[in-house]
PDB file of C-alpha atoms in Angstrom:
ATOM      1  CA  UNK A 264     -99.839-205.984 109.251  1.00 66.00           C
ATOM      2  CA  UNK A 265     -99.137-208.386 112.103  1.00 84.00           C
ATOM      3  CA  UNK A 266     -95.776-208.863 113.760  1.00 85.00           C
ATOM      4  CA  UNK A 267     -94.903-212.382 114.901  1.00 88.00           C
ATOM      5  CA  UNK A 268     -92.041-212.947 117.356  1.00 93.00           C
ATOM      6  CA  UNK A 269     -90.488-216.422 117.297  1.00 92.00           C
ATOM      7  CA  UNK A 270     -87.731-217.423 119.709  1.00 94.00           C
ATOM      8  CA  UNK A 271     -85.512-219.994 118.026  1.00 93.00           C
ATOM      9  CA  UNK A 272     -82.401-222.111 118.462  1.00 93.00           C
ATOM     10  CA  UNK A 273     -80.218-223.601 115.751  1.00 90.00           C
ATOM     11  CA  UNK A 274     -77.157-225.805 116.083  1.00 88.00           C
ATOM     12  CA  UNK A 275     -74.580-226.925 113.525  1.00 84.00           C
ATOM     13  CA  UNK A 276     -71.890-229.605 113.832  1.00 80.00           C
ATOM     14  CA  UNK A 277     -69.075-228.472 111.524  1.00 73.00           C
ATOM     15  CA  UNK A 278     -65.941-230.278 110.375  1.00 66.00           C
ATOM     16  CA  UNK A 279     -65.111-228.441 107.128  1.00 62.00           C
ATOM     17  CA  UNK A 280     -62.233-225.945 107.003  1.00 59.00           C
ATOM     18  CA  UNK A 281     -62.860-222.554 105.514  1.00 60.00           C
ATOM     19  CA  UNK A 282     -66.421-223.256 104.441  1.00 69.00           C
ATOM     20  CA  UNK A 283     -68.967-220.552 105.146  1.00 75.00           C
ATOM     21  CA  UNK A 284     -71.751-222.023 107.279  1.00 80.00           C
ATOM     22  CA  UNK A 285     -75.201-220.486 107.039  1.00 81.00           C
ATOM     23  CA  UNK A 286     -76.912-221.299 110.344  1.00 82.00           C
ATOM     24  CA  UNK A 287     -80.045-219.283 109.518  1.00 80.00           C
ATOM     25  CA  UNK A 288     -80.974-221.585 106.641  1.00 73.00           C
ATOM     26  CA  UNK A 289     -79.876-220.031 103.365  1.00 66.00           C
ATOM     27  CA  UNK A 290     -77.935-217.457 105.393  1.00 62.00           C
ATOM     28  CA  UNK A 291     -80.333-214.777 104.220  1.00 74.00           C
ATOM     29  CA  UNK A 292     -83.440-214.034 106.310  1.00 80.00           C
ATOM     30  CA  UNK A 293     -86.501-213.115 104.245  1.00 82.00           C
ATOM     31  CA  UNK A 294     -86.913-209.418 103.537  1.00 84.00           C
ATOM     32  CA  UNK A 295     -89.849-209.296 105.997  1.00 88.00           C
ATOM     33  CA  UNK A 296     -87.718-210.704 108.858  1.00 89.00           C
ATOM     34  CA  UNK A 297     -85.313-209.202 111.358  1.00 92.00           C
ATOM     35  CA  UNK A 298     -83.129-211.575 113.385  1.00 93.00           C
ATOM     36  CA  UNK A 299     -81.854-210.561 116.834  1.00 96.00           C
ATOM     37  CA  UNK A 300     -79.080-212.976 117.825  1.00 95.00           C
ATOM     38  CA  UNK A 301     -78.720-213.193 121.599  1.00 96.00           C
ATOM     39  CA  UNK A 302     -76.089-215.904 121.902  1.00 96.00           C
ATOM     40  CA  UNK A 303     -73.481-217.653 119.745  1.00 93.00           C
ATOM     41  CA  UNK A 304     -71.922-220.564 121.639  1.00 93.00           C
ATOM     42  CA  UNK A 305     -69.028-222.460 120.044  1.00 89.00           C
ATOM     43  CA  UNK A 306     -67.469-225.704 121.281  1.00 87.00           C
ATOM     44  CA  UNK A 307     -64.440-227.251 119.582  1.00 82.00           C
ATOM     45  CA  UNK A 308     -62.437-230.463 119.741  1.00 77.00           C
ATOM     46  CA  UNK A 309     -59.386-228.522 118.512  1.00 79.00           C
ATOM     47  CA  UNK A 310     -58.194-224.909 118.370  1.00 81.00           C
ATOM     48  CA  UNK A 311     -59.590-223.266 115.226  1.00 80.00           C
ATOM     49  CA  UNK A 312     -60.373-219.587 114.881  1.00 83.00           C
ATOM     50  CA  UNK A 313     -63.956-218.640 114.025  1.00 86.00           C
ATOM     51  CA  UNK A 314     -65.087-215.588 112.068  1.00 88.00           C
ATOM     52  CA  UNK A 315     -68.671-214.236 112.026  1.00 90.00           C
ATOM     53  CA  UNK A 316     -69.738-212.187 108.984  1.00 90.00           C
ATOM     54  CA  UNK A 317     -72.935-210.119 108.948  1.00 91.00           C
ATOM     55  CA  UNK A 318     -73.920-208.402 105.668  1.00 89.00           C
ATOM     56  CA  UNK A 319     -70.364-208.681 104.257  1.00 88.00           C
ATOM     57  CA  UNK A 320     -68.962-207.018 107.410  1.00 91.00           C
ATOM     58  CA  UNK A 321     -66.751-209.019 109.747  1.00 92.00           C
ATOM     59  CA  UNK A 322     -68.558-208.772 113.095  1.00 92.00           C
ATOM     60  CA  UNK A 323     -66.196-211.139 114.951  1.00 91.00           C
ATOM     61  CA  UNK A 324     -62.751-211.761 113.460  1.00 90.00           C
ATOM     62  CA  UNK A 325     -60.677-214.797 114.264  1.00 83.00           C
ATOM     63  CA  UNK A 326     -62.086-215.669 117.680  1.00 84.00           C
ATOM     64  CA  UNK A 327     -59.568-218.211 119.002  1.00 83.00           C
ATOM     65  CA  UNK A 328     -61.162-221.324 120.481  1.00 83.00           C
ATOM     66  CA  UNK A 329     -59.734-223.534 123.210  1.00 84.00           C
ATOM     67  CA  UNK A 330     -60.058-227.297 122.800  1.00 85.00           C
ATOM     68  CA  UNK A 331     -62.962-228.925 124.660  1.00 87.00           C
ATOM     69  CA  UNK A 332     -64.261-225.588 125.967  1.00 88.00           C
ATOM     70  CA  UNK A 333     -67.514-223.766 125.171  1.00 90.00           C
ATOM     71  CA  UNK A 334     -67.052-220.076 124.328  1.00 90.00           C
ATOM     72  CA  UNK A 335     -69.711-217.348 124.086  1.00 93.00           C
ATOM     73  CA  UNK A 336     -68.783-215.118 121.132  1.00 92.00           C
ATOM     74  CA  UNK A 337     -71.256-212.287 121.766  1.00 93.00           C
ATOM     75  CA  UNK A 338     -71.201-209.652 124.476  1.00 92.00           C
ATOM     76  CA  UNK A 339     -74.180-207.749 122.988  1.00 94.00           C
ATOM     77  CA  UNK A 340     -77.058-208.835 120.704  1.00 95.00           C
ATOM     78  CA  UNK A 341     -76.309-208.908 116.957  1.00 95.00           C
ATOM     79  CA  UNK A 342     -78.951-207.765 114.431  1.00 94.00           C
ATOM     80  CA  UNK A 343     -79.294-209.459 111.030  1.00 93.00           C
ATOM     81  CA  UNK A 344     -81.610-207.513 108.735  1.00 91.00           C
ATOM     82  CA  UNK A 345     -83.872-209.203 106.213  1.00 88.00           C
ATOM     83  CA  UNK A 346     -82.209-209.821 102.870  1.00 88.00           C
ATOM     84  CA  UNK A 347     -78.680-209.671 104.378  1.00 89.00           C
ATOM     85  CA  UNK A 348     -76.261-212.609 104.734  1.00 88.00           C
ATOM     86  CA  UNK A 349     -74.988-214.147 107.982  1.00 90.00           C
ATOM     87  CA  UNK A 350     -72.173-216.724 107.974  1.00 87.00           C
ATOM     88  CA  UNK A 351     -69.870-218.555 110.396  1.00 87.00           C
ATOM     89  CA  UNK A 352     -66.455-219.637 109.130  1.00 83.00           C
ATOM     90  CA  UNK A 353     -63.636-221.746 110.621  1.00 79.00           C
ATOM     91  CA  UNK A 354     -59.907-221.605 109.911  1.00 77.00           C
ATOM     92  CA  UNK A 355     -59.164-225.331 110.278  1.00 70.00           C
ATOM     93  CA  UNK A 356     -60.736-228.761 109.954  1.00 65.00           C
ATOM     94  CA  UNK A 357     -61.025-229.147 113.726  1.00 67.00           C
ATOM     95  CA  UNK A 358     -64.567-230.227 114.464  1.00 73.00           C
ATOM     96  CA  UNK A 359     -66.641-227.570 116.215  1.00 80.00           C
ATOM     97  CA  UNK A 360     -70.289-227.022 117.112  1.00 85.00           C
ATOM     98  CA  UNK A 361     -72.112-223.697 116.794  1.00 89.00           C
ATOM     99  CA  UNK A 362     -75.273-223.028 118.829  1.00 92.00           C
ATOM    100  CA  UNK A 363     -77.256-219.855 118.145  1.00 94.00           C
ATOM    101  CA  UNK A 364     -80.217-218.535 120.156  1.00 96.00           C
ATOM    102  CA  UNK A 365     -82.185-215.806 118.440  1.00 95.00           C
ATOM    103  CA  UNK A 366     -85.431-213.901 118.098  1.00 95.00           C
ATOM    104  CA  UNK A 367     -87.011-213.881 114.625  1.00 93.00           C
ATOM    105  CA  UNK A 368     -89.285-210.883 114.136  1.00 93.00           C
ATOM    106  CA  UNK A 369     -91.571-211.485 111.145  1.00 90.00           C
ATOM    107  CA  UNK A 370     -93.822-208.899 109.615  1.00 86.00           C
ATOM    108  CA  UNK A 371     -96.846-210.651 108.106  1.00 78.00           C
ATOM    109  CA  UNK A 372     -99.535-209.074 105.954  1.00 69.00           C
ATOM    110  CA  UNK A 373    -103.008-209.991 107.193  1.00 67.00           C
ATOM    111  CA  UNK A 374    -106.199-209.382 105.281  1.00 64.00           C
TER     112      UNK A 374
END
């Protein structure tokens, strides 16, 4: 079995209130993947609150954003296990951007 490490970046421009964004694609990494999120940067035109949910557990609750300011939401890396959900949700329709830098650790079967 080979392990492949891929450093990745994903960004989302959001303008929908209350919708659960899934920045890692379907929101569920494949069972053979482990995601190590290093950074979650959020920039907003308004003042919404942002909530981060990892595997049905609220990891960051109602982080208040300041208009026209970029905010780092993490102080430590966040692990998302394969087969578990990861979502970002806003409280208002204020437009905001989410930028996530992460390491994707994939276990691949080689023959």
